[in-house]
Tab-separated table of C-alpha atoms and ligand atoms in Angstrom:
chain	number	residue	atom	x	y	z
A	13	MET	CA	133.163	360.014	52.674
A	14	THR	CA	129.587	359.307	51.585
A	15	ASP	CA	128.061	358.838	55.047
A	16	ARG	CA	128.227	362.526	55.918
A	17	PRO	CA	124.799	364.138	56.185
A	18	CYS	CA	123.672	366.658	53.623
A	19	LEU	CA	123.443	370.308	54.688
A	20	PHE	CA	122.212	373.331	52.803
A	21	VAL	CA	123.440	376.729	53.930
A	22	THR	CA	121.282	379.591	52.721
A	23	ARG	CA	123.987	382.260	52.589
A	24	ARG	CA	127.792	382.457	52.544
A	25	LEU	CA	129.095	382.481	56.124
A	26	PRO	CA	132.598	383.314	57.427
A	27	GLN	CA	135.311	381.236	55.682
A	28	ALA	CA	136.260	379.222	58.801
A	29	VAL	CA	132.645	378.247	59.298
A	30	MET	CA	132.171	377.180	55.646
A	31	GLU	CA	135.354	375.040	55.956
A	32	PHE	CA	134.005	373.429	59.117
A	33	ALA	CA	130.658	372.773	57.443
A	34	HIS	CA	132.351	371.176	54.419
A	35	SER	CA	134.444	368.992	56.642
A	36	ARG	CA	131.456	367.558	58.519
A	37	PHE	CA	128.657	367.557	55.935
A	38	ARG	CA	128.048	367.164	52.293
A	39	CYS	CA	127.493	370.851	52.180
A	40	THR	CA	126.030	373.023	49.504
A	41	SER	CA	125.308	376.707	49.872
A	42	ASN	CA	123.699	379.667	48.145
A	43	PRO	CA	126.340	380.905	45.690
A	44	GLN	CA	124.700	384.319	45.393
A	45	ASP	CA	125.283	387.327	47.641
A	46	ARG	CA	121.605	387.831	48.403
A	47	PRO	CA	118.947	386.138	50.467
A	48	LEU	CA	117.028	383.325	48.761
A	49	CYS	CA	113.261	383.280	48.289
A	50	LYS	CA	111.192	380.368	49.593
A	51	GLU	CA	111.224	378.492	46.291
A	52	GLU	CA	115.003	378.790	46.119
A	53	ILE	CA	115.418	377.497	49.687
A	54	ILE	CA	113.187	374.515	48.828
A	55	GLU	CA	115.171	373.786	45.694
A	56	GLY	CA	118.583	374.175	47.443
A	57	ALA	CA	117.686	372.059	50.478
A	58	GLN	CA	115.848	369.363	48.567
A	59	GLY	CA	117.085	365.953	49.777
A	60	CYS	CA	119.066	367.523	52.692
A	61	GLN	CA	118.780	366.415	56.266
A	62	ALA	CA	119.900	369.765	57.626
A	63	LEU	CA	119.079	373.368	56.815
A	64	LEU	CA	121.296	376.137	58.114
A	65	CYS	CA	119.314	379.313	57.603
A	66	LEU	CA	119.351	382.996	58.506
A	67	LEU	CA	116.918	385.410	60.081
A	68	THR	CA	116.309	386.808	56.572
A	69	ASP	CA	114.976	383.435	55.418
A	70	THR	CA	111.299	382.628	55.746
A	71	VAL	CA	111.063	379.053	56.816
A	72	ASP	CA	107.321	378.618	57.074
A	73	SER	CA	105.075	375.554	56.849
A	74	GLU	CA	105.230	375.605	53.048
A	75	VAL	CA	109.011	375.329	53.132
A	76	ILE	CA	109.001	372.721	55.910
A	77	GLU	CA	106.390	370.541	54.230
A	78	ALA	CA	108.242	370.708	50.937
A	79	LEU	CA	111.399	369.189	52.465
A	80	PRO	CA	110.463	365.640	53.407
A	81	GLY	CA	113.997	364.550	54.290
A	82	LEU	CA	114.636	367.454	56.653
A	83	ARG	CA	115.625	366.437	60.197
A	84	VAL	CA	117.009	369.641	61.683
A	85	ILE	CA	116.650	373.427	61.084
A	86	SER	CA	119.529	375.374	62.505
A	87	ASN	CA	119.162	379.174	62.565
A	88	TYR	CA	122.225	381.385	62.384
A	89	ALA	CA	120.715	383.790	64.985
A	90	VAL	CA	119.447	383.806	68.504
A	91	GLY	CA	115.995	384.958	67.324
A	92	PHE	CA	113.961	382.387	65.384
A	93	ASP	CA	110.813	384.358	64.479
A	94	ASN	CA	111.598	383.668	60.792
A	95	ILE	CA	110.765	380.011	61.379
A	96	ASP	CA	107.340	378.511	61.883
A	97	LEU	CA	108.082	376.685	65.089
A	98	ASP	CA	104.683	375.011	65.233
A	99	ALA	CA	105.077	373.566	61.693
A	100	ALA	CA	108.548	372.241	62.569
A	101	THR	CA	107.302	370.755	65.806
A	102	ARG	CA	104.407	369.059	64.058
A	103	ARG	CA	106.912	367.374	61.830
A	104	GLY	CA	109.196	366.502	64.812
A	105	ILE	CA	111.990	368.680	63.523
A	106	PRO	CA	114.194	370.398	66.125
A	107	VAL	CA	114.835	374.123	65.544
A	108	CYS	CA	118.191	375.289	66.892
A	109	ASN	CA	119.483	378.811	67.514
A	110	THR	CA	122.683	380.505	68.688
A	111	PRO	CA	122.241	382.154	72.099
A	112	GLY	CA	125.155	383.442	74.195
A	113	VAL	CA	127.791	383.957	71.497
A	114	LEU	CA	126.375	387.303	70.318
A	115	THR	CA	125.507	388.714	73.709
A	116	SER	CA	128.561	390.966	74.135
A	117	ALA	CA	128.416	392.142	70.516
A	118	THR	CA	124.738	393.105	70.798
A	119	ALA	CA	125.156	394.735	74.212
A	120	ASP	CA	128.056	396.780	72.854
A	121	LEU	CA	126.042	397.952	69.888
A	122	THR	CA	123.200	398.906	72.200
A	123	TRP	CA	125.594	401.091	74.089
A	124	ALA	CA	127.008	402.540	70.865
A	125	LEU	CA	123.461	403.597	69.994
A	126	ILE	CA	122.684	404.967	73.458
A	127	LEU	CA	125.859	407.095	73.319
A	128	ALA	CA	125.378	408.096	69.693
A	129	VAL	CA	121.858	409.377	70.360
A	130	SER	CA	122.635	411.004	73.737
A	131	ARG	CA	125.726	412.802	72.437
A	132	ARG	CA	124.451	413.339	68.885
A	133	ILE	CA	127.475	411.722	67.323
A	134	PRO	CA	126.216	411.064	63.773
A	135	GLU	CA	124.778	414.610	63.614
A	136	ALA	CA	128.121	415.999	64.829
A	137	ASP	CA	129.980	413.916	62.255
A	138	ARG	CA	127.789	415.169	59.432
A	139	TYR	CA	128.281	418.751	60.676
A	140	VAL	CA	132.058	418.512	60.590
A	141	ARG	CA	132.129	416.814	57.216
A	142	ALA	CA	129.848	419.475	55.766
A	143	GLY	CA	132.528	422.063	56.741
A	144	SER	CA	130.173	423.778	59.272
A	145	PHE	CA	132.561	423.616	62.194
A	146	GLN	CA	133.693	427.188	62.958
A	147	GLY	CA	135.356	426.572	66.310
A	148	TRP	CA	134.397	425.745	69.879
A	149	ASP	CA	130.997	427.033	70.815
A	150	PRO	CA	129.398	426.930	74.305
A	151	LEU	CA	126.048	425.977	72.828
A	152	LEU	CA	127.071	423.656	70.025
A	153	MET	CA	125.500	420.175	69.856
A	154	LEU	CA	124.511	419.898	73.467
A	155	GLY	CA	123.530	416.387	74.439
A	156	ARG	CA	122.498	414.743	77.679
A	157	GLU	CA	124.699	413.032	80.318
A	158	LEU	CA	123.961	409.500	81.297
A	159	SER	CA	125.163	409.528	84.852
A	160	GLY	CA	122.293	409.527	87.355
A	161	ARG	CA	119.706	408.859	84.700
A	162	ALA	CA	117.469	405.796	84.547
A	163	LEU	CA	117.955	402.993	81.974
A	164	GLY	CA	114.874	400.776	81.475
A	165	ILE	CA	115.533	397.389	80.044
A	166	VAL	CA	112.553	395.558	78.581
A	167	GLY	CA	113.330	391.848	78.645
A	168	MET	CA	116.124	390.854	80.986
A	169	GLY	CA	117.647	387.812	79.240
A	170	ARG	CA	121.304	387.434	78.400
A	171	ILE	CA	121.558	390.542	76.311
A	172	GLY	CA	119.434	392.669	78.643
A	173	ARG	CA	121.712	391.646	81.525
A	174	ALA	CA	124.865	392.437	79.581
A	175	VAL	CA	123.462	395.885	78.787
A	176	ALA	CA	122.618	396.423	82.439
A	177	LYS	CA	126.120	395.429	83.512
A	178	ARG	CA	127.586	398.019	81.183
A	179	ALA	CA	125.208	400.618	82.666
A	180	GLN	CA	126.781	400.208	86.095
A	181	GLY	CA	129.961	401.778	84.681
A	182	PHE	CA	127.873	404.914	83.780
A	183	ASP	CA	126.409	405.253	87.277
A	184	MET	CA	122.874	404.820	86.055
A	185	ARG	CA	119.807	403.676	87.827
A	186	ILE	CA	118.693	400.413	86.197
A	187	LEU	CA	115.100	399.302	85.907
A	188	TYR	CA	113.915	396.214	84.150
A	189	SER	CA	110.632	394.621	83.267
A	190	LYS	CA	110.185	390.881	82.788
A	191	ARG	CA	107.356	388.548	83.693
A	192	THR	CA	109.166	387.341	86.806
A	193	PRO	CA	112.098	388.967	88.647
A	194	LEU	CA	115.525	387.516	88.001
A	195	PRO	CA	116.484	384.586	90.230
A	196	PRO	CA	119.098	385.528	92.865
A	197	GLU	CA	121.968	383.847	90.961
A	198	GLU	CA	121.297	386.104	87.896
A	199	ALA	CA	120.204	389.249	89.695
A	200	LEU	CA	122.296	392.424	89.425
A	201	PRO	CA	122.532	394.335	92.682
A	202	GLN	CA	121.441	397.711	91.247
A	203	ALA	CA	118.747	396.452	88.870
A	204	GLU	CA	115.187	397.000	90.040
A	205	HIS	CA	112.302	394.848	88.785
A	206	VAL	CA	109.335	397.072	87.879
A	207	SER	CA	106.177	396.735	85.783
A	208	PHE	CA	106.360	397.597	82.086
A	209	GLU	CA	104.181	400.678	82.691
A	210	ALA	CA	106.434	401.902	85.553
A	211	LEU	CA	109.514	401.302	83.404
A	212	LEU	CA	108.106	403.413	80.601
A	213	GLY	CA	107.124	406.186	82.981
A	214	GLU	CA	110.387	406.370	84.866
A	215	SER	CA	113.163	405.590	82.377
A	216	ASP	CA	115.243	408.232	80.506
A	217	ILE	CA	116.351	405.530	78.122
A	218	VAL	CA	114.214	402.554	77.202
A	219	SER	CA	116.029	399.671	75.515
A	220	LEU	CA	114.288	396.625	74.089
A	221	HIS	CA	115.765	393.159	74.604
A	222	LEU	CA	112.952	390.640	74.233
A	223	PRO	CA	112.315	388.093	71.489
A	224	TYR	CA	109.596	388.896	69.008
A	225	SER	CA	106.302	386.979	68.997
A	226	GLU	CA	102.786	387.920	67.952
A	227	GLN	CA	102.002	388.652	71.636
A	228	VAL	CA	104.486	391.518	71.671
A	229	HIS	CA	103.731	392.893	68.203
A	230	HIS	CA	103.932	396.722	68.454
A	231	LEU	CA	104.578	396.538	72.176
A	232	ILE	CA	105.753	400.076	71.795
A	233	ASP	CA	102.687	401.685	70.291
A	234	ALA	CA	101.311	405.229	70.513
A	235	ARG	CA	100.023	404.603	74.014
A	236	ALA	CA	103.357	403.247	75.237
A	237	LEU	CA	105.173	406.153	73.638
A	238	GLN	CA	102.899	408.590	75.451
A	239	THR	CA	103.587	406.828	78.734
A	240	MET	CA	107.335	407.395	78.239
A	241	LYS	CA	108.984	410.324	79.973
A	242	PRO	CA	109.103	413.447	77.810
A	243	GLY	CA	112.618	413.710	76.399
A	244	ALA	CA	113.338	409.969	76.769
A	245	ILE	CA	115.309	407.947	74.252
A	246	LEU	CA	114.146	404.621	72.725
A	247	ILE	CA	116.676	402.006	71.647
A	248	ASN	CA	115.887	398.786	69.705
A	249	THR	CA	118.420	396.116	68.900
A	250	ALA	CA	115.895	393.231	69.214
A	251	ARG	CA	113.290	393.017	66.463
A	252	GLY	CA	111.674	395.805	64.455
A	253	ALA	CA	108.082	394.764	64.857
A	254	LEU	CA	108.221	395.417	68.576
A	255	ILE	CA	107.725	399.048	67.696
A	256	ASP	CA	104.883	400.761	65.774
A	257	GLU	CA	107.259	402.744	63.555
A	258	GLN	CA	104.534	405.204	62.403
A	259	ALA	CA	103.714	406.021	66.044
A	260	LEU	CA	107.390	406.434	66.763
A	261	VAL	CA	107.846	408.897	63.874
A	262	GLU	CA	104.922	410.912	65.121
A	263	ALA	CA	106.244	410.987	68.747
A	264	LEU	CA	109.673	412.094	67.499
A	265	LYS	CA	108.211	414.789	65.284
A	266	LYS	CA	106.138	416.138	68.188
A	267	ARG	CA	109.348	416.053	70.238
A	268	GLU	CA	107.671	413.840	72.820
A	269	LEU	CA	110.841	411.713	72.655
A	270	ALA	CA	114.367	413.151	72.440
A	271	GLY	CA	115.586	410.534	70.029
A	272	ALA	CA	115.848	406.891	69.058
A	273	GLY	CA	118.600	404.430	68.129
A	274	LEU	CA	117.409	401.653	65.923
A	275	ASP	CA	119.249	398.627	64.575
A	276	VAL	CA	116.142	396.722	63.456
A	277	TYR	CA	113.016	397.549	61.490
A	278	GLU	CA	109.572	396.006	61.000
A	279	HIS	CA	109.938	395.482	57.264
A	280	GLU	CA	113.693	395.015	56.790
A	281	PRO	CA	115.469	395.968	54.734
A	282	ALA	CA	112.867	398.757	54.241
A	283	VAL	CA	113.132	401.555	56.792
A	284	HIS	CA	110.076	403.697	57.563
A	285	PRO	CA	110.651	406.811	55.351
A	286	GLY	CA	109.694	409.153	58.191
A	287	LEU	CA	112.751	408.002	60.155
A	288	HIS	CA	115.151	409.234	57.454
A	289	ASP	CA	114.408	412.883	57.971
A	290	LEU	CA	114.843	412.996	61.731
A	291	ASP	CA	118.219	414.192	62.973
A	292	ARG	CA	117.864	412.719	66.455
A	293	VAL	CA	117.426	409.183	65.149
A	294	VAL	CA	120.453	406.943	64.664
A	295	LEU	CA	119.846	404.149	62.190
A	296	ALA	CA	122.045	401.022	61.889
A	297	PRO	CA	121.544	398.160	59.392
A	298	HIS	CA	120.841	395.234	61.818
A	299	ILE	CA	124.492	394.899	62.905
A	300	GLY	CA	123.978	393.959	66.557
A	301	SER	CA	125.936	390.718	66.164
A	302	ALA	CA	128.222	392.013	63.434
A	303	THR	CA	131.625	391.392	64.955
A	304	VAL	CA	134.163	388.987	63.509
A	305	GLU	CA	134.113	387.032	66.781
A	306	ALA	CA	130.346	386.732	67.127
A	307	ARG	CA	129.634	385.849	63.510
A	308	GLU	CA	132.260	383.044	63.561
A	309	LYS	CA	130.944	381.680	66.853
A	310	MET	CA	127.370	381.831	65.592
A	311	GLY	CA	128.364	379.865	62.532
A	312	PHE	CA	130.236	377.160	64.426
A	313	MET	CA	127.374	376.869	66.894
A	314	ALA	CA	124.778	376.604	64.121
A	315	ALA	CA	126.765	373.887	62.297
A	316	GLU	CA	127.480	372.051	65.535
A	317	ASN	CA	123.789	372.226	66.489
A	318	ALA	CA	122.792	370.569	63.180
A	319	LEU	CA	125.432	367.886	63.598
A	320	ALA	CA	124.510	367.143	67.191
A	321	VAL	CA	120.818	366.651	66.337
A	322	LEU	CA	121.662	364.361	63.410
A	323	GLN	CA	124.076	362.299	65.484
A	324	GLY	CA	121.705	362.032	68.468
A	325	GLY	CA	123.957	364.280	70.583
A	326	GLN	CA	123.136	367.387	72.527
A	327	ALA	CA	122.714	370.650	70.599
A	328	HIS	CA	123.726	373.921	72.266
A	329	SER	CA	120.177	375.245	72.100
A	330	ILE	CA	116.873	373.943	70.810
A	331	ALA	CA	113.778	376.149	70.602
A	332	ASN	CA	111.313	373.241	70.602
A	333	PRO	CA	112.945	370.620	72.870
A	334	GLN	CA	109.607	368.758	73.161
A	335	VAL	CA	110.298	367.174	69.783
A	336	LEU	CA	113.191	365.278	71.330
A	337	ASP	CA	111.093	364.050	74.237
A	338	SER	CA	108.585	362.547	71.802
A	339	LYS	CA	111.425	360.660	70.136
A	340	THR	CA	112.755	359.024	73.229
B	417	DGY	C1	119.820	387.482	66.148
B	417	DGY	O1	120.738	386.625	66.270
B	417	DGY	O2	118.646	387.237	66.334
B	417	DGY	C2	120.235	388.875	65.757
B	417	DGY	O3	119.152	389.652	65.428
B	417	DGY	C3	121.199	388.837	64.567
B	417	DGY	O4	122.371	388.334	64.927
């Protein structure tokens, strides 16, 4: 079939997704097992109507302007801070993302980090492997219980709500900050809407679940860290640049915080060197959505989004829907 639209996929995706993409598009993809630089994206996607890209791809105005035939950018992620939305909008190109399908996976990982930090699991694992375990000890590796403590969720979208639901099983007090309180149909009975400052001051665990934009760059800076309760834990499965990592390292060194669980970093894949040396920090390599289920669903959604836009149908999610209004 020659009438299928042309799609460039910037990185190998799960097999079933690649098969689907090949069945619906004239599909080419990055054959290498590494992210592409901007020049390589431009070369690969030249002449294509659709670009299926990843959060590791910089799709800025230079890339967008260099692809005159491009009609849709479909990100394999819920976040789209890797894409210059304004540049795409100026060109009338819809930018699609994949919300919903990675909510459970990311909420689970958030809880894995909360538990790992609170109960010192990686430290305990290293201890046993090093042959240091000499038998049960009343004072060995004491952590903190979650029951009765306060969990503060910054950004109460889909993932924040899924994290809050799981907290109910741990008998925790749940606080959240968000510009406006949740509407009644989305509200959770135990979750209390508070200001960002109050959340920082009252939470034993602060977990970040908001999208990144310049307005929230280093939202957790030295001042925010000082506002947090002494002995609190910070969790980030959203975007690295929400935290001033240097300030976090200093707060952890001074023991102002008890620990941190991080899945994301400001300059990925680089990790602030100060974080490596701290025992009470659990570091994961941006695996919030890394389940077989989520990664397949993300792929299908991203491919379907691209197809829907090209066929004049309804995509699952468009970050700049105003471009469609201007076309009708
Ligand atoms: C996203 O989708 O934005 C996550 O960070 C990766 O799945």
